[in-house]
């Protein structure tokens, strides 16, 4: 049986990817930002899942505004980094896990979550920046990744409750896969940020802190937060945080918080990062 062993959430700020790619992470501006991932990089050395289900949003890179699936599952063998207008990031091609992905597509769709099946998909900074933050600059990514793209770009995005429910369904789907696999689920995006309009640069530390607290111990009620509250409190792009609820739902009712980091600023965005462990997890495959 496959199992969910951990959940991780992080901002996916493109400038952080640039800082990695251009060798700037030790500069004064970036040093405290990347220091927040030291714990995670060490943890990730000791904890290599067989697959990561990486919940992210495409920023009109693979999808144009002509076609916008609400939830899209990457079922391909590999996913190339997208060209977002200045050439693709110099990062490895992402290796998928098409067997587990096909199982997830079947299990989730028959569980009444109508995902779009992606047999080809280029992945943008929403997916590649989190990999860089956790794994640095390897020749090849050390894990297989199943992309799960969520529309948070054009209204209406899915509700927080739908995202939490999808996470719960992902847990059931993973646990019904007959191979012995350790699977992590990552949520990305956020935290508070607004990139445009009169409120550009908005950051709300109180909202972000409460979001992190409630994500750990009060996820069911956090999931009821309406879109308009994300918009008011965390800026127009803060809605990316609904993707963290997919991750949270996949971990089951109770979690242990292993690591948390929050920092302002990085680019125009509050950097948030958390690592969670389901409390009913088993340490070893035999366990
Ligand atoms: C920024 C943050 C994002 O999450 C994003 O997708 C694009 C830009 C930023 O802070 O610049
Ligand atoms: Fe984003």
mmCIF file of C-alpha atoms and ligand atoms in Angstrom:
data_model
loop_
_atom_site.group_PDB
_atom_site.id
_atom_site.type_symbol
_atom_site.label_atom_id
_atom_site.label_comp_id
_atom_site.label_asym_id
_atom_site.label_seq_id
_atom_site.Cartn_x
_atom_site.Cartn_y
_atom_site.Cartn_z
ATOM 1 C CA UNK A 1 0.000 0.000 0.000
ATOM 2 C CA UNK A 2 1.167 3.536 -0.688
ATOM 3 C CA UNK A 3 1.012 6.126 2.074
ATOM 4 C CA UNK A 4 1.295 9.878 2.630
ATOM 5 C CA UNK A 5 4.349 10.475 4.799
ATOM 6 C CA UNK A 6 4.540 14.269 4.976
ATOM 7 C CA UNK A 7 3.154 17.525 3.685
ATOM 8 C CA UNK A 8 5.048 20.672 2.832
ATOM 9 C CA UNK A 9 3.895 24.115 1.769
ATOM 10 C CA UNK A 10 5.920 26.999 0.445
ATOM 11 C CA UNK A 11 5.700 30.227 -1.487
ATOM 12 C CA UNK A 12 6.840 29.891 -5.095
ATOM 13 C CA UNK A 13 8.171 33.419 -5.694
ATOM 14 C CA UNK A 14 9.855 33.548 -9.116
ATOM 15 C CA UNK A 15 12.596 35.899 -7.884
ATOM 16 C CA UNK A 16 13.689 33.153 -5.443
ATOM 17 C CA UNK A 17 14.139 30.824 -8.413
ATOM 18 C CA UNK A 18 16.185 33.514 -10.134
ATOM 19 C CA UNK A 19 18.308 33.935 -6.991
ATOM 20 C CA UNK A 20 19.097 30.199 -7.074
ATOM 21 C CA UNK A 21 19.746 30.136 -10.820
ATOM 22 C CA UNK A 22 22.032 33.192 -10.711
ATOM 23 C CA UNK A 23 23.964 32.111 -7.579
ATOM 24 C CA UNK A 24 22.680 34.997 -5.421
ATOM 25 C CA UNK A 25 21.332 33.091 -2.408
ATOM 26 C CA UNK A 26 24.226 34.191 -0.148
ATOM 27 C CA UNK A 27 23.687 37.893 -0.878
ATOM 28 C CA UNK A 28 22.472 40.093 2.001
ATOM 29 C CA UNK A 29 18.926 40.406 0.665
ATOM 30 C CA UNK A 30 18.456 36.691 0.046
ATOM 31 C CA UNK A 31 20.455 35.092 2.866
ATOM 32 C CA UNK A 32 17.723 35.325 5.531
ATOM 33 C CA UNK A 33 15.138 34.091 3.025
ATOM 34 C CA UNK A 34 17.022 30.942 2.101
ATOM 35 C CA UNK A 35 18.061 30.340 5.729
ATOM 36 C CA UNK A 36 14.425 29.453 6.369
ATOM 37 C CA UNK A 37 14.849 26.422 4.118
ATOM 38 C CA UNK A 38 18.066 25.069 5.734
ATOM 39 C CA UNK A 39 16.083 22.818 8.060
ATOM 40 C CA UNK A 40 14.006 21.525 5.161
ATOM 41 C CA UNK A 41 16.978 20.818 2.905
ATOM 42 C CA UNK A 42 18.577 18.713 5.670
ATOM 43 C CA UNK A 43 15.268 16.923 6.371
ATOM 44 C CA UNK A 44 14.786 16.251 2.654
ATOM 45 C CA UNK A 45 18.199 14.522 2.537
ATOM 46 C CA UNK A 46 16.956 11.946 5.013
ATOM 47 C CA UNK A 47 13.420 11.685 3.760
ATOM 48 C CA UNK A 48 13.157 10.862 0.053
ATOM 49 C CA UNK A 49 9.612 9.970 -0.965
ATOM 50 C CA UNK A 50 8.966 7.793 -4.012
ATOM 51 C CA UNK A 51 6.728 10.543 -5.381
ATOM 52 C CA UNK A 52 5.671 14.098 -4.588
ATOM 53 C CA UNK A 53 2.180 15.225 -5.545
ATOM 54 C CA UNK A 54 2.966 18.890 -6.114
ATOM 55 C CA UNK A 55 -0.057 21.187 -5.965
ATOM 56 C CA UNK A 56 0.701 24.446 -7.766
ATOM 57 C CA UNK A 57 -0.809 26.931 -10.135
ATOM 58 C CA UNK A 58 0.137 27.615 -13.691
ATOM 59 C CA UNK A 59 0.521 31.369 -14.310
ATOM 60 C CA UNK A 60 -0.809 31.412 -17.919
ATOM 61 C CA UNK A 61 2.337 29.526 -19.007
ATOM 62 C CA UNK A 62 1.095 26.063 -20.046
ATOM 63 C CA UNK A 63 -2.538 27.127 -20.091
ATOM 64 C CA UNK A 64 -3.489 30.285 -21.897
ATOM 65 C CA UNK A 65 -6.528 32.243 -20.821
ATOM 66 C CA UNK A 66 -8.377 30.360 -23.562
ATOM 67 C CA UNK A 67 -8.591 27.153 -21.573
ATOM 68 C CA UNK A 68 -8.449 26.989 -17.781
ATOM 69 C CA UNK A 69 -9.027 23.689 -15.998
ATOM 70 C CA UNK A 70 -9.923 24.021 -12.323
ATOM 71 C CA UNK A 71 -7.853 20.954 -11.369
ATOM 72 C CA UNK A 72 -5.410 19.324 -13.820
ATOM 73 C CA UNK A 73 -3.337 16.218 -13.044
ATOM 74 C CA UNK A 74 0.023 15.629 -14.747
ATOM 75 C CA UNK A 75 -0.009 12.041 -16.001
ATOM 76 C CA UNK A 76 2.974 12.291 -18.380
ATOM 77 C CA UNK A 77 6.381 10.602 -17.965
ATOM 78 C CA UNK A 78 8.154 13.948 -17.792
ATOM 79 C CA UNK A 79 7.443 17.672 -17.597
ATOM 80 C CA UNK A 80 9.765 20.287 -19.094
ATOM 81 C CA UNK A 81 10.287 23.677 -17.410
ATOM 82 C CA UNK A 82 8.096 26.258 -19.157
ATOM 83 C CA UNK A 83 9.382 29.291 -21.006
ATOM 84 C CA UNK A 84 7.690 32.133 -19.110
ATOM 85 C CA UNK A 85 8.888 34.808 -21.502
ATOM 86 C CA UNK A 86 12.630 34.914 -20.724
ATOM 87 C CA UNK A 87 13.601 31.320 -21.570
ATOM 88 C CA UNK A 88 13.009 28.191 -19.506
ATOM 89 C CA UNK A 89 14.676 28.047 -16.070
ATOM 90 C CA UNK A 90 17.971 26.107 -16.160
ATOM 91 C CA UNK A 91 16.562 23.294 -14.023
ATOM 92 C CA UNK A 92 16.206 19.561 -14.703
ATOM 93 C CA UNK A 93 13.223 18.139 -16.516
ATOM 94 C CA UNK A 94 10.743 16.872 -13.922
ATOM 95 C CA UNK A 95 10.305 13.092 -13.968
ATOM 96 C CA UNK A 96 6.687 12.100 -13.413
ATOM 97 C CA UNK A 97 5.201 8.944 -11.924
ATOM 98 C CA UNK A 98 2.721 7.997 -14.600
ATOM 99 C CA UNK A 99 1.652 4.742 -12.943
ATOM 100 C CA UNK A 100 0.649 6.450 -9.700
ATOM 101 C CA UNK A 101 -0.787 9.386 -11.658
ATOM 102 C CA UNK A 102 -3.001 7.079 -13.735
ATOM 103 C CA UNK A 103 -4.195 5.455 -10.534
ATOM 104 C CA UNK A 104 -4.910 8.880 -9.000
ATOM 105 C CA UNK A 105 -6.848 9.948 -12.107
ATOM 106 C CA UNK A 106 -8.989 6.834 -11.921
ATOM 107 C CA UNK A 107 -9.486 6.883 -8.164
ATOM 108 C CA UNK A 108 -10.226 10.621 -7.961
ATOM 109 C CA UNK A 109 -12.543 10.825 -10.959
ATOM 110 C CA UNK A 110 -14.495 7.773 -9.782
ATOM 111 C CA UNK A 111 -14.575 9.478 -6.355
ATOM 112 C CA UNK A 112 -16.385 12.343 -8.192
ATOM 113 C CA UNK A 113 -13.482 14.821 -8.477
ATOM 114 C CA UNK A 114 -13.538 15.704 -12.171
ATOM 115 C CA UNK A 115 -9.862 16.348 -12.852
ATOM 116 C CA UNK A 116 -8.471 17.243 -16.254
ATOM 117 C CA UNK A 117 -5.925 14.655 -17.414
ATOM 118 C CA UNK A 118 -2.701 16.237 -18.706
ATOM 119 C CA UNK A 119 -0.640 13.895 -20.896
ATOM 120 C CA UNK A 120 1.676 16.788 -21.816
ATOM 121 C CA UNK A 121 2.444 19.754 -19.573
ATOM 122 C CA UNK A 122 5.248 22.296 -19.231
ATOM 123 C CA UNK A 123 5.671 23.394 -15.620
ATOM 124 C CA UNK A 124 6.324 27.004 -14.610
ATOM 125 C CA UNK A 125 7.842 28.680 -11.520
ATOM 126 C CA UNK A 126 4.838 27.601 -9.439
ATOM 127 C CA UNK A 127 6.216 24.054 -9.538
ATOM 128 C CA UNK A 128 9.946 24.470 -10.192
ATOM 129 C CA UNK A 129 10.714 27.122 -7.553
ATOM 130 C CA UNK A 130 9.552 24.909 -4.646
ATOM 131 C CA UNK A 131 11.756 22.088 -5.998
ATOM 132 C CA UNK A 132 14.731 24.481 -6.054
ATOM 133 C CA UNK A 133 14.043 25.638 -2.488
ATOM 134 C CA UNK A 134 14.014 22.074 -1.152
ATOM 135 C CA UNK A 135 16.576 20.362 -3.407
ATOM 136 C CA UNK A 136 18.874 23.170 -4.589
ATOM 137 C CA UNK A 137 20.584 22.706 -7.952
ATOM 138 C CA UNK A 138 20.984 18.970 -8.590
ATOM 139 C CA UNK A 139 21.784 17.391 -11.978
ATOM 140 C CA UNK A 140 18.431 15.621 -11.756
ATOM 141 C CA UNK A 141 15.581 16.168 -9.284
ATOM 142 C CA UNK A 142 15.894 13.450 -6.617
ATOM 143 C CA UNK A 143 12.159 12.684 -6.573
ATOM 144 C CA UNK A 144 9.438 11.904 -9.061
ATOM 145 C CA UNK A 145 6.745 14.548 -9.193
ATOM 146 C CA UNK A 146 3.062 14.423 -10.102
ATOM 147 C CA UNK A 147 1.946 17.984 -10.895
ATOM 148 C CA UNK A 148 -1.546 18.967 -9.799
ATOM 149 C CA UNK A 149 -2.424 22.366 -11.250
ATOM 150 C CA UNK A 150 -5.186 24.412 -9.610
ATOM 151 C CA UNK A 151 -6.793 27.456 -11.203
ATOM 152 C CA UNK A 152 -6.223 30.461 -8.947
ATOM 153 C CA UNK A 153 -5.559 32.805 -11.847
ATOM 154 C CA UNK A 154 -8.999 33.558 -13.216
ATOM 155 C CA UNK A 155 -12.196 33.878 -11.188
ATOM 156 C CA UNK A 156 -13.707 31.618 -9.964
ATOM 157 C CA UNK A 157 -11.034 29.514 -8.296
ATOM 158 C CA UNK A 158 -12.191 26.458 -6.346
ATOM 159 C CA UNK A 159 -13.298 27.030 -2.747
ATOM 160 C CA UNK A 160 -11.028 26.261 0.157
ATOM 161 C CA UNK A 161 -13.459 23.541 1.194
ATOM 162 C CA UNK A 162 -13.248 21.904 -2.230
ATOM 163 C CA UNK A 163 -9.464 21.993 -2.007
ATOM 164 C CA UNK A 164 -9.476 20.409 1.472
ATOM 165 C CA UNK A 165 -11.905 17.726 0.223
ATOM 166 C CA UNK A 166 -9.708 17.019 -2.792
ATOM 167 C CA UNK A 167 -6.780 16.537 -0.418
ATOM 168 C CA UNK A 168 -8.790 14.017 1.598
ATOM 169 C CA UNK A 169 -9.676 12.188 -1.630
ATOM 170 C CA UNK A 170 -5.987 12.172 -2.614
ATOM 171 C CA UNK A 171 -5.192 10.438 0.660
ATOM 172 C CA UNK A 172 -7.810 7.766 -0.025
ATOM 173 C CA UNK A 173 -6.533 7.385 -3.580
ATOM 174 C CA UNK A 174 -2.891 7.036 -2.500
ATOM 175 C CA UNK A 175 -3.836 4.474 0.147
ATOM 176 C CA UNK A 176 -5.662 2.407 -2.456
ATOM 177 C CA UNK A 177 -2.560 2.120 -4.693
ATOM 178 C CA UNK A 178 -1.160 -1.377 -4.427
ATOM 179 C CA UNK A 179 2.542 -0.469 -4.620
ATOM 180 C CA UNK A 180 4.616 0.152 -1.509
ATOM 181 C CA UNK A 181 5.343 3.865 -1.967
ATOM 182 C CA UNK A 182 6.046 6.838 0.281
ATOM 183 C CA UNK A 183 4.272 9.897 -1.078
ATOM 184 C CA UNK A 184 4.534 13.535 -0.019
ATOM 185 C CA UNK A 185 2.018 16.230 -0.913
ATOM 186 C CA UNK A 186 3.217 19.804 -1.378
ATOM 187 C CA UNK A 187 1.093 22.942 -1.541
ATOM 188 C CA UNK A 188 2.568 26.092 -3.055
ATOM 189 C CA UNK A 189 1.926 29.803 -3.565
ATOM 190 C CA UNK A 190 1.195 32.710 -1.260
ATOM 191 C CA UNK A 191 1.454 33.980 1.257
ATOM 192 C CA UNK A 192 -0.130 37.453 1.284
ATOM 193 C CA UNK A 193 0.727 39.385 -1.863
ATOM 194 C CA UNK A 194 -0.780 41.667 -4.434
ATOM 195 C CA UNK A 195 1.199 42.264 -7.606
ATOM 196 C CA UNK A 196 -1.007 44.853 -9.268
ATOM 197 C CA UNK A 197 -3.289 47.848 -8.776
ATOM 198 C CA UNK A 198 -3.403 50.429 -5.989
ATOM 199 C CA UNK A 199 -2.771 47.869 -3.239
ATOM 200 C CA UNK A 200 0.312 46.372 -4.955
ATOM 201 C CA UNK A 201 2.833 45.358 -2.309
ATOM 202 C CA UNK A 202 0.184 44.499 0.293
ATOM 203 C CA UNK A 203 1.468 42.165 3.023
ATOM 204 C CA UNK A 204 -0.598 41.022 6.021
ATOM 205 C CA UNK A 205 1.497 39.232 8.609
ATOM 206 C CA UNK A 206 -1.397 38.781 11.038
ATOM 207 C CA UNK A 207 -3.489 37.044 8.398
ATOM 208 C CA UNK A 208 -0.580 34.860 7.296
ATOM 209 C CA UNK A 209 0.291 33.843 10.862
ATOM 210 C CA UNK A 210 -3.310 32.956 11.630
ATOM 211 C CA UNK A 211 -3.494 31.004 8.360
ATOM 212 C CA UNK A 212 -0.451 28.947 9.346
ATOM 213 C CA UNK A 213 -1.819 28.326 12.851
ATOM 214 C CA UNK A 214 -5.222 27.269 11.572
ATOM 215 C CA UNK A 215 -3.737 25.148 8.788
ATOM 216 C CA UNK A 216 -2.131 23.027 11.501
ATOM 217 C CA UNK A 217 -4.953 22.730 14.001
ATOM 218 C CA UNK A 218 -8.177 24.205 12.613
ATOM 219 C CA UNK A 219 -8.184 23.283 8.921
ATOM 220 C CA UNK A 220 -11.895 22.426 8.704
ATOM 221 C CA UNK A 221 -12.960 25.942 9.688
ATOM 222 C CA UNK A 222 -10.094 27.594 7.770
ATOM 223 C CA UNK A 223 -11.423 25.868 4.658
ATOM 224 C CA UNK A 224 -14.697 27.826 5.019
ATOM 225 C CA UNK A 225 -12.944 31.189 4.565
ATOM 226 C CA UNK A 226 -14.644 32.830 1.551
ATOM 227 C CA UNK A 227 -12.682 34.075 -1.450
ATOM 228 C CA UNK A 228 -13.523 37.688 -0.658
ATOM 229 C CA UNK A 229 -11.680 37.394 2.672
ATOM 230 C CA UNK A 230 -8.516 36.167 0.934
ATOM 231 C CA UNK A 231 -8.830 39.126 -1.425
ATOM 232 C CA UNK A 232 -9.408 41.687 1.335
ATOM 233 C CA UNK A 233 -6.891 40.379 3.802
ATOM 234 C CA UNK A 234 -4.122 38.791 1.742
ATOM 235 C CA UNK A 235 -4.271 40.693 -1.558
ATOM 236 C CA UNK A 236 -5.348 39.627 -5.019
ATOM 237 C CA UNK A 237 -2.751 36.835 -5.301
ATOM 238 C CA UNK A 238 -3.216 35.592 -1.721
ATOM 239 C CA UNK A 239 -5.871 33.228 -3.082
ATOM 240 C CA UNK A 240 -2.972 30.944 -4.057
ATOM 241 C CA UNK A 241 -3.110 29.762 -0.439
ATOM 242 C CA UNK A 242 -6.191 27.616 -1.123
ATOM 243 C CA UNK A 243 -3.684 25.189 -2.639
ATOM 244 C CA UNK A 244 -2.166 24.666 0.798
ATOM 245 C CA UNK A 245 -5.516 23.207 1.849
ATOM 246 C CA UNK A 246 -5.181 20.403 -0.712
ATOM 247 C CA UNK A 247 -1.927 19.425 0.987
ATOM 248 C CA UNK A 248 -3.496 19.721 4.442
ATOM 249 C CA UNK A 249 -6.486 17.559 3.513
ATOM 250 C CA UNK A 250 -4.163 14.800 2.328
ATOM 251 C CA UNK A 251 -2.542 14.492 5.770
ATOM 252 C CA UNK A 252 -5.634 13.400 7.693
ATOM 253 C CA UNK A 253 -7.212 14.990 10.746
ATOM 254 C CA UNK A 254 -4.160 15.466 12.967
ATOM 255 C CA UNK A 255 -0.685 16.640 12.135
ATOM 256 C CA UNK A 256 2.570 17.458 13.857
ATOM 257 C CA UNK A 257 4.283 20.680 12.826
ATOM 258 C CA UNK A 258 7.931 19.894 12.055
ATOM 259 C CA UNK A 259 9.083 23.259 10.753
ATOM 260 C CA UNK A 260 7.739 26.747 10.063
ATOM 261 C CA UNK A 261 9.273 29.811 8.466
ATOM 262 C CA UNK A 262 7.888 33.265 7.701
ATOM 263 C CA UNK A 263 9.770 36.197 6.251
ATOM 264 C CA UNK A 264 9.011 39.581 4.690
ATOM 265 C CA UNK A 265 9.925 40.645 2.118
ATOM 266 C CA UNK A 266 10.990 38.630 -0.858
ATOM 267 C CA UNK A 267 10.115 40.378 -4.062
ATOM 268 C CA UNK A 268 6.594 41.694 -3.350
ATOM 269 C CA UNK A 269 5.529 38.701 -1.377
ATOM 270 C CA UNK A 270 5.468 37.300 2.151
ATOM 271 C CA UNK A 271 7.443 34.051 2.170
ATOM 272 C CA UNK A 272 5.740 31.296 4.117
ATOM 273 C CA UNK A 273 6.854 27.717 4.540
ATOM 274 C CA UNK A 274 5.685 24.837 6.700
ATOM 275 C CA UNK A 275 6.438 21.119 6.983
ATOM 276 C CA UNK A 276 3.834 18.809 8.516
ATOM 277 C CA UNK A 277 3.705 15.143 9.397
ATOM 278 C CA UNK A 278 0.498 13.148 9.686
ATOM 279 C CA UNK A 279 0.431 11.865 13.254
ATOM 280 C CA UNK A 280 -0.687 8.396 12.171
ATOM 281 C CA UNK A 281 2.193 7.961 9.730
ATOM 282 C CA UNK A 282 4.515 4.965 9.755
ATOM 283 C CA UNK A 283 8.247 5.602 9.816
ATOM 284 C CA UNK A 284 9.264 2.664 7.708
ATOM 285 C CA UNK A 285 7.760 0.842 4.809
ATOM 286 C CA UNK A 286 7.552 -2.262 6.988
ATOM 287 C CA UNK A 287 5.850 -0.278 9.766
HETATM 288 C C1 LIG B 1 5.464 36.960 -7.341
HETATM 289 C C2 LIG B 1 4.915 36.003 -6.528
HETATM 290 C C3 LIG B 1 4.188 34.952 -7.054
HETATM 291 O O1 LIG B 1 3.608 33.978 -6.309
HETATM 292 C C4 LIG B 1 4.031 34.844 -8.400
HETATM 293 O O2 LIG B 1 3.398 33.791 -8.878
HETATM 294 C C5 LIG B 1 4.552 35.821 -9.231
HETATM 295 C C6 LIG B 1 5.271 36.890 -8.687
HETATM 296 C C7 LIG B 1 6.274 38.085 -6.799
HETATM 297 O O3 LIG B 1 6.341 38.269 -5.599
HETATM 298 O O4 LIG B 1 6.928 38.787 -7.570
HETATM 299 FE FE1 LIG B 2 2.149 32.634 -7.966
#
